[in-house]
C-alpha positions in Angstrom: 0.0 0.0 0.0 2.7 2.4 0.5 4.1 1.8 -2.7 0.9 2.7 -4.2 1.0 6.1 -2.1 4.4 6.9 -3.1 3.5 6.5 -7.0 0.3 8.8 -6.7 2.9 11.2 -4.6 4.8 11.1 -7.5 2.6 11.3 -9.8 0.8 14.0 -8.3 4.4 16.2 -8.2 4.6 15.3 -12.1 1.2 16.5 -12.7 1.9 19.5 -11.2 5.4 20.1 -13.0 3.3 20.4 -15.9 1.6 23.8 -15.3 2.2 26.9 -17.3 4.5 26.2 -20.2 8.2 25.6 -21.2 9.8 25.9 -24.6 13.0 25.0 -24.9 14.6 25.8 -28.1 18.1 24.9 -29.4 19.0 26.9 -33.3 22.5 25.9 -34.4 24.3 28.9 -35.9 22.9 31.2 -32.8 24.9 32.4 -29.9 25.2 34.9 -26.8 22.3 37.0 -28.2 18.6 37.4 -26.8 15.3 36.2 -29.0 11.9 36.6 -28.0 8.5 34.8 -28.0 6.1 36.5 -30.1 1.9 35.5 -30.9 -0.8 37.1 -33.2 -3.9 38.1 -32.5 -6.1 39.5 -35.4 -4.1 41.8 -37.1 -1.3 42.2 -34.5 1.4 40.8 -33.3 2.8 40.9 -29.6 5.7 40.1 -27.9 4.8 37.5 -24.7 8.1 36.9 -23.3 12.2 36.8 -23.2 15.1 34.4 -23.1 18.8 34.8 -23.3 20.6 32.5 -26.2 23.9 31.2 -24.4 27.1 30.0 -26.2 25.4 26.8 -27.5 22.3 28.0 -28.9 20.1 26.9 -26.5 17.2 29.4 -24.9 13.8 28.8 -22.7 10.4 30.1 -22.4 8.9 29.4 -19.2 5.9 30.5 -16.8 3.6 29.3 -14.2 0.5 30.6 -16.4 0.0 28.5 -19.5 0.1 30.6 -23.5 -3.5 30.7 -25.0 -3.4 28.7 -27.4 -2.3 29.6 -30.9 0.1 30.2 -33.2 3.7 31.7 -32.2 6.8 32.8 -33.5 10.6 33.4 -32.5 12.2 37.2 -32.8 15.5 38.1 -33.0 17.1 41.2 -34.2 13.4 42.7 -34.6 12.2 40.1 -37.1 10.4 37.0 -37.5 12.5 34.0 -37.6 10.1 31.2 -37.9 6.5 30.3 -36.4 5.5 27.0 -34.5 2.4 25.8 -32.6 0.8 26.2 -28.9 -1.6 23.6 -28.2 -2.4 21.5 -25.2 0.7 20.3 -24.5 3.1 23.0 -24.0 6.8 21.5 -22.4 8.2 20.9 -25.1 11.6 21.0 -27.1 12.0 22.0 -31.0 15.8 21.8 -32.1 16.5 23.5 -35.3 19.5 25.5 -37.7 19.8 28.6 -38.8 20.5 27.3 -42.1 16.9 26.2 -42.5 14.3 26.5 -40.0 11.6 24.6 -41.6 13.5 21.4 -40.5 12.8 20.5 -36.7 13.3 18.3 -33.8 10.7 18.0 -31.6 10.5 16.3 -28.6 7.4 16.5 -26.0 4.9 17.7 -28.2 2.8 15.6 -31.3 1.5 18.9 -32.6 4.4 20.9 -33.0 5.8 17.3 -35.0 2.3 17.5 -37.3 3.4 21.4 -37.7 6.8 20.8 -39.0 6.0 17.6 -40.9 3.3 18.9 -42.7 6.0 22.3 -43.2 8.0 20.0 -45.3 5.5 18.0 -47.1 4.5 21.9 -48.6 7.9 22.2 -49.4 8.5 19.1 -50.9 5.3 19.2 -53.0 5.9 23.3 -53.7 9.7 21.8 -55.4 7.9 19.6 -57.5 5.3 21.9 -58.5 7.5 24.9 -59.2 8.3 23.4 -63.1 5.2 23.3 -63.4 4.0 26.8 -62.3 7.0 28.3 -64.5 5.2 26.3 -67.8 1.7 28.0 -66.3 2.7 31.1 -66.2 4.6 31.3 -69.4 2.8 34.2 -71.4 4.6 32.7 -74.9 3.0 29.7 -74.9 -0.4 28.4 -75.7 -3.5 27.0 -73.3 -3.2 23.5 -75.4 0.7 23.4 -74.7 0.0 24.0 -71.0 -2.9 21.1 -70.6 0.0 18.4 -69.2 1.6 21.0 -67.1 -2.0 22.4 -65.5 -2.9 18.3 -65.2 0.6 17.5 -63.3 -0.4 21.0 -60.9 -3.7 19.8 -60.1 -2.0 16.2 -58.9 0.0 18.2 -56.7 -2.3 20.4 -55.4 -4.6 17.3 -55.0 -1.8 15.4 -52.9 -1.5 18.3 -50.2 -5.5 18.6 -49.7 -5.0 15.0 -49.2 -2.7 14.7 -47.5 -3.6 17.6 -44.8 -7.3 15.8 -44.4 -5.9 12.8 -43.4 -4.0 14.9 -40.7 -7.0 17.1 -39.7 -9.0 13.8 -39.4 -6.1 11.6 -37.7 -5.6 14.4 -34.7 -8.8 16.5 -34.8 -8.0 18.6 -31.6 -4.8 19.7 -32.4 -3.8 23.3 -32.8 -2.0 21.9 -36.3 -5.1 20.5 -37.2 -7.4 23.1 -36.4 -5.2 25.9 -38.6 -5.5 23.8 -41.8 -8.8 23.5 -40.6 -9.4 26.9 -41.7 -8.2 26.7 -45.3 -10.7 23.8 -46.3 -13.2 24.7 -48.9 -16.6 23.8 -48.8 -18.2 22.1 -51.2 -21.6 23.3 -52.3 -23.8 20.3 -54.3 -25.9 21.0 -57.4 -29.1 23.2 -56.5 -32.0 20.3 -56.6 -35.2 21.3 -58.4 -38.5 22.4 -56.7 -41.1 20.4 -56.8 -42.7 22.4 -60.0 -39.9 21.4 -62.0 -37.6 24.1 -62.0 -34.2 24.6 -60.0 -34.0 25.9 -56.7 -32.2 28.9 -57.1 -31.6 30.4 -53.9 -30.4 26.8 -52.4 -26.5 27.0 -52.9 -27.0 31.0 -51.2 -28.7 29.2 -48.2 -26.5 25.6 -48.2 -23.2 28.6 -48.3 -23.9 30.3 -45.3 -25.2 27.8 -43.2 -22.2 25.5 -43.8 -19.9 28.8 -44.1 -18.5 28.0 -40.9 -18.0 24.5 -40.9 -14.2 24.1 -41.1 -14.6 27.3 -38.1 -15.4 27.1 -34.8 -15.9 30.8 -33.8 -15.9 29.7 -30.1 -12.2 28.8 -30.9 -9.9 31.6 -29.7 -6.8 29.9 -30.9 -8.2 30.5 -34.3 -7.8 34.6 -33.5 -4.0 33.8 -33.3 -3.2 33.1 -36.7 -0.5 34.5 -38.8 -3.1 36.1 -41.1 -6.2 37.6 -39.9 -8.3 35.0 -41.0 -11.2 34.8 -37.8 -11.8 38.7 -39.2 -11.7 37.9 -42.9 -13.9 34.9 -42.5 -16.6 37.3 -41.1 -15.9 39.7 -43.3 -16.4 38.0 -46.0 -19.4 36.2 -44.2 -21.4 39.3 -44.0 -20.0 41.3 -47.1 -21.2 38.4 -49.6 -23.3 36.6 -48.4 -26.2 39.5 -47.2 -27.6 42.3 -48.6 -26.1 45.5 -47.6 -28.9 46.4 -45.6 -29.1 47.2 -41.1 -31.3 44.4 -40.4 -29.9 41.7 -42.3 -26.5 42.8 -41.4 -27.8 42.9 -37.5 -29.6 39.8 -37.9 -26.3 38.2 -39.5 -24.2 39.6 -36.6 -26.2 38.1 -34.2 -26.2 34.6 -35.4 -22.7 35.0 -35.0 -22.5 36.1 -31.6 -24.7 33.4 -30.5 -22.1 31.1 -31.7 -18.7 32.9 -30.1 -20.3 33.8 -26.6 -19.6 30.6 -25.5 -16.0 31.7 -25.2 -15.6 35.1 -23.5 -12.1 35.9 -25.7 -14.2 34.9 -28.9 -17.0 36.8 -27.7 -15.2 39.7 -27.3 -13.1 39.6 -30.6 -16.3 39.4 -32.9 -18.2 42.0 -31.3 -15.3 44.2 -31.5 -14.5 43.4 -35.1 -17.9 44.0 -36.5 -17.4 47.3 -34.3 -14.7 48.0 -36.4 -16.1 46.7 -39.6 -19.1 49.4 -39.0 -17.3 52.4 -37.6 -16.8 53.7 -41.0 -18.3 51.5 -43.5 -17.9 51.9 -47.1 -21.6 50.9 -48.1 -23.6 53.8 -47.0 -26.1 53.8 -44.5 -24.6 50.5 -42.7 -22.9 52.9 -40.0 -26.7 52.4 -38.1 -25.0 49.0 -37.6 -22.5 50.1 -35.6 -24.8 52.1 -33.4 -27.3 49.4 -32.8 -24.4 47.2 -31.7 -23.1 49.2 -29.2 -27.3 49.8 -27.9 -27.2 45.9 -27.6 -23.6 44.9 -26.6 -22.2 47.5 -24.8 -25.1 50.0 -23.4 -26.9 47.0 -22.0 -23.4 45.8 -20.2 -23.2 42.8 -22.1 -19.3 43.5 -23.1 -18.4 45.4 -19.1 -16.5 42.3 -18.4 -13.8 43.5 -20.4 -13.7 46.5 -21.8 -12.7 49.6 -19.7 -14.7 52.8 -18.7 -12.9 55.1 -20.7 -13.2 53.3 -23.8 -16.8 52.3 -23.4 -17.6 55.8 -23.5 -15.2 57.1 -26.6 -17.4 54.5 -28.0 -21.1 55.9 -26.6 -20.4 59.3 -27.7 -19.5 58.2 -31.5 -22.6 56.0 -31.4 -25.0 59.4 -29.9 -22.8 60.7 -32.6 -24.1 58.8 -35.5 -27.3 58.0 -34.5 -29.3 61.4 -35.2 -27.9 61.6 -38.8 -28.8 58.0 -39.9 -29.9 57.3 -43.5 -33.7 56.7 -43.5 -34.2 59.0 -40.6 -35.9 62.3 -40.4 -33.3 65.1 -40.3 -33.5 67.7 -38.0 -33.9 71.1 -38.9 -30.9 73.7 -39.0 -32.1 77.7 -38.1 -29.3 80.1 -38.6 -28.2 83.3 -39.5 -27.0 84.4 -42.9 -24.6 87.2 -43.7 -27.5 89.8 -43.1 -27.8 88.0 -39.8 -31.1 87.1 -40.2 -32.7 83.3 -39.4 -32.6 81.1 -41.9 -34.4 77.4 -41.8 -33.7 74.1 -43.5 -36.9 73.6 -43.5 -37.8 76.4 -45.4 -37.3 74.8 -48.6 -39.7 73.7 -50.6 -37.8 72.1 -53.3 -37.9 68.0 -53.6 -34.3 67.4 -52.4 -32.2 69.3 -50.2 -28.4 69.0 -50.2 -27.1 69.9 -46.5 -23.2 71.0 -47.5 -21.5 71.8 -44.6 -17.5 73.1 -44.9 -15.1 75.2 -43.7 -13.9 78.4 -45.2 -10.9 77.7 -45.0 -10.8 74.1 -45.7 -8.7 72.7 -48.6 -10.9 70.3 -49.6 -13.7 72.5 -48.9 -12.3 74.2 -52.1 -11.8 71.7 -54.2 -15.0 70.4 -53.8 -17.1 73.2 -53.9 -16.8 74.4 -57.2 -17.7 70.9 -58.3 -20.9 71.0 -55.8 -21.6 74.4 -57.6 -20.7 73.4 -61.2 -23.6 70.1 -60.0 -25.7 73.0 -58.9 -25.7 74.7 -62.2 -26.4 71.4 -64.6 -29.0 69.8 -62.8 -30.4 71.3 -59.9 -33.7 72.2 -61.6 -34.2 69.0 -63.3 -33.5 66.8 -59.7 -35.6 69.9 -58.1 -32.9 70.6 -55.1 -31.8 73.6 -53.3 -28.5 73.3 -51.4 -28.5 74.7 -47.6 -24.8 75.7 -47.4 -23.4 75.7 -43.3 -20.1 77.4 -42.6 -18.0 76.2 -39.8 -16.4 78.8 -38.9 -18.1 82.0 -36.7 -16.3 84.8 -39.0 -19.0 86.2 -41.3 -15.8 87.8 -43.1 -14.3 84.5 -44.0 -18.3 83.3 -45.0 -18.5 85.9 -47.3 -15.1 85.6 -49.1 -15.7 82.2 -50.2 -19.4 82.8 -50.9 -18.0 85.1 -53.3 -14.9 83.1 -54.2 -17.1 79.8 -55.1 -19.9 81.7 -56.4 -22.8 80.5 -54.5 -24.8 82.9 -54.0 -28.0 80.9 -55.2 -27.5 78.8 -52.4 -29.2 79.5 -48.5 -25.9 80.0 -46.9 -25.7 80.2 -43.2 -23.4 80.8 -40.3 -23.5 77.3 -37.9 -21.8 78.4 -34.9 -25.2 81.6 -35.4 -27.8 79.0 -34.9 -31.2 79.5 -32.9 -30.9 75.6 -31.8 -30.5 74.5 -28.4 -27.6 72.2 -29.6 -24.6 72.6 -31.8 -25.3 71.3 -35.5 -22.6 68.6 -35.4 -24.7 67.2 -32.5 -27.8 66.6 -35.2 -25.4 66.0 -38.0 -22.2 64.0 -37.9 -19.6 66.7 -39.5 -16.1 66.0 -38.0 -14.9 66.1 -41.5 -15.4 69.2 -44.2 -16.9 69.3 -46.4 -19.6 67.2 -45.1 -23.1 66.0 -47.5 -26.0 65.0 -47.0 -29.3 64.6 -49.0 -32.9 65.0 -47.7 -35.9 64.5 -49.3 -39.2 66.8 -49.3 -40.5 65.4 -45.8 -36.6 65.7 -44.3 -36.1 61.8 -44.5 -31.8 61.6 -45.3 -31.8 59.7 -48.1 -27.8 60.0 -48.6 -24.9 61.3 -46.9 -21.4 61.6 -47.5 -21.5 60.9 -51.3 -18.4 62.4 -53.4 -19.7 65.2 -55.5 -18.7 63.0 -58.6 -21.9 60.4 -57.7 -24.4 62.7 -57.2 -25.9 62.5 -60.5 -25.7 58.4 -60.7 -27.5 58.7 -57.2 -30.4 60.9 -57.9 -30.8 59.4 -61.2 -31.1 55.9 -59.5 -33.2 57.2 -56.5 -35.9 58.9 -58.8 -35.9 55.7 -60.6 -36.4 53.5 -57.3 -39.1 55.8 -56.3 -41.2 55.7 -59.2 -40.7 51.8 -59.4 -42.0 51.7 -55.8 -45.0 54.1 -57.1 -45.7 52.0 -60.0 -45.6 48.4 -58.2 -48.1 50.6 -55.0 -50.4 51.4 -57.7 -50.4 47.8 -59.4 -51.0 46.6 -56.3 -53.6 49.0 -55.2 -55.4 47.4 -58.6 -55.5 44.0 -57.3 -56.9 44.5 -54.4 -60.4 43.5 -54.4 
């Protein structure tokens, strides 16, 4: 019986040995110099810790905490020597030369041996296609004189999917395995036909994005430490493809999403935050109501207080309160201010069918570039879109107001002084304007229909919007008909 005690004792002071990590590296051709342990995450890269290289080569990585897990990489001299895997098991040993890093020895850790196997088999396979590439991008010769060469590529090619499934299905949880994970395809099968006959032609759409994410497991943070941003790609390229450009599908997207990362709090974090980012400034117009109505679910409500800090949270309230009362497909509000005969001018005053809200700064360049094209616009087409522009100035100095009315010649315009206003609240509080020149467009009941459109589009937009709207008036009044 004591025996057995003194086994579990020992046993149990192994166990315990194995806490944090330890990453012992040995590089021939290094000496007396220090290199450092570096990770990604998303589009960055950190540095996690230091070692000093001694006379033989050899340095370690340890700590009582374990590494997320991930991939890493080894610095020294301020670059990026070569990258390697964090998984589960993390004491391990990877011996290697400076002569060519890509060729290993690892001791203590099956992943890190799938890592640097599969390394070579690229290599290997990447030597033998390399001929082959040279024939395929050969601009002097033909397509039929390329047909063996684009046959003996696709062998190759086919031999590294094949061989990486059989690793992805032979060690499932490994970090390894989960990367090349990642770079599977899916494949989509033939649309089937409906039961009248014809083909279902909105399966494949549906079949993609619910089996988008199948070679991804968003609750995965390891999969944030990539050497290529690929967890933000992925949903990038989930929501920019594969939904209308529209809030609510784009909200109702997002949230699908979310549902799937909370699990993880890092993950959780991570996507919230990037479709932040993705909807700060978006370049579809209108979707920047995304990014407000994630921070009124995610962040107002609390849901994200476990991690991020006061200070932030509330940069990221005020650009939210920011955005939100200058949304396209919400009412504008109205502007009253003085013009250069100080007298009150309103927004609402005019009774044309569009109103272009310019707002700039006298003494803006930009402002001046951009004006005359606003005015040269103005003179072309404002009466056959039916639009008045209400021109704000920035700046308080009626002198500097009137020197570029006169200099940009727009006097037709209702020009007014914005810091002169009769509101309660500065403009840029109703209408996001960090920027000059700023645009927007409302309509004849003040709905903004546009905003921030480059003077160059303005004719494609209108053109396209009068269009929409008597489409919609045509297909009301159709339907109006059927109605019994």
């Amino acid at each position: 019986m004591r025996h057995w005690i003194v086994l579990f004792c020992f046993l149990s002071v192994t166990a315990w040995g194995q806490t944090g990590y330890k990453l012992d590296f040995t590089v021939k051709g290094w000496k007396d110099t220090t290199a450092y342990l570096g990770s990604y995450y998303g589009e960055q890269t950190r540095l996690n810790d230091t070692a000093r290289v001694n006379s033989a080569g050899k340095f370690s990585f340890d700590n009582v905490k374990p590494l997320p897990q991930g991939v890493y990489f080894i610095v020294l001299n301020k670059s990026k020597i070569f990258d390697f895997v964090v998984g589960a098991s993390q004491h391990f040993s990877i011996e290697t030369s400076a002569d060519d890093f890509s060729k290993a020895l690892v001791k203590g850790d099956t992943d890190n041996k799938l890592y640097f196997e599969n390394l070579q088999n690229n290599i290997a396979r990447g030597n033998e296609a390399d001929p082959y590439i040279a024939i395929l991008r050969d601009s002097t010769l033909k397509e039929d004189q390329k047909k063996e060469a684009r046959e003996k590529f696709s062998k190759i090619s086919d031999q590294v999917m094949a061989y990486q499934k059989q690793l992805i299905a032979n060690n499932p949880t490994t970090m390894t395995a989960r990367l090349l994970k990642t770079t599977q395809t899916i494949d989509i099968p033939p649309a089937p036909k409906k039961a009248d006959g014809s083909i279902d032609s909105t399966f494949q759409l549906r079949y993609y994005r619910e089996h988008f994410f199948d070679n991804f497991d968003l609750a995965d943070d390891a999969l944030i430490r990539l050497p290529r941003p690929t967890y933000l790609e992925k949903v990038k390229e989930y929501l920019n493809k594969l939904y209308a450009p529209v809030p609510d599908t784009i909200m109702m997207a997002i949230d699908g999403l979310v549902e799937r990362a909370k699990k993880n709090p890092e993950t959780y974090k991570y996507l919230v935050w990037s479709c932040m980012f993705l909807y700060q400034n978006p370049e579809v117009m209108g979707l920047d109501e995304v990014f407000v109505r994630l921070y009124d679910k995610y962040f107002a409500t609390g849901a994200m207080d476990y991690w991020i800090a006061a200070s932030m949270k509330k940069s990221v309230k005020e650009y939210a309160d920011k955005l939100r009362t200058s949304l396209v497909g919400k009412t504008g509000a109205n502007l009253i201010m003085q013009d250069l005969n100080l007298q009150p001018k309103s927004m609402y005053d005019i009774k044309n069918k569009y109103t272009i809200l310019w707002i700039y700064d006298p003494e803006c360049g930009h402002c001046k570039e951009e004006t005359p094209k606003l005015v040269e616009f103005y003179n072309k087409n404002h009466t056959k879109f039916d639009f008045q522009v209400f021109a704000v100035a920035s700046d308080t100095s009626l002198q500097k107001m009137r020197t570029f009315i006169k200099n940009m010649k727009i006097e037709p315009w209702v020009n007014v002084n914005g810091p002169r206003s009769y509101l309660p609240q500065h403009y840029s509080k109703l209408y996001y304007a960090e920027s000059t020149p700023s645009l927007y467009i409302l309509d004849r009941e003040h709905k903004i229909i546009a905003k921030k459109l480059p003077v160059k589009q303005l004719e494609d937009f209108f053109t396209r919007h009068e269009k929409f709207v008597q489409n919609r008036k045509t297909g009301v009044q159709k339907s109006t008909k059927l109605t019994p």
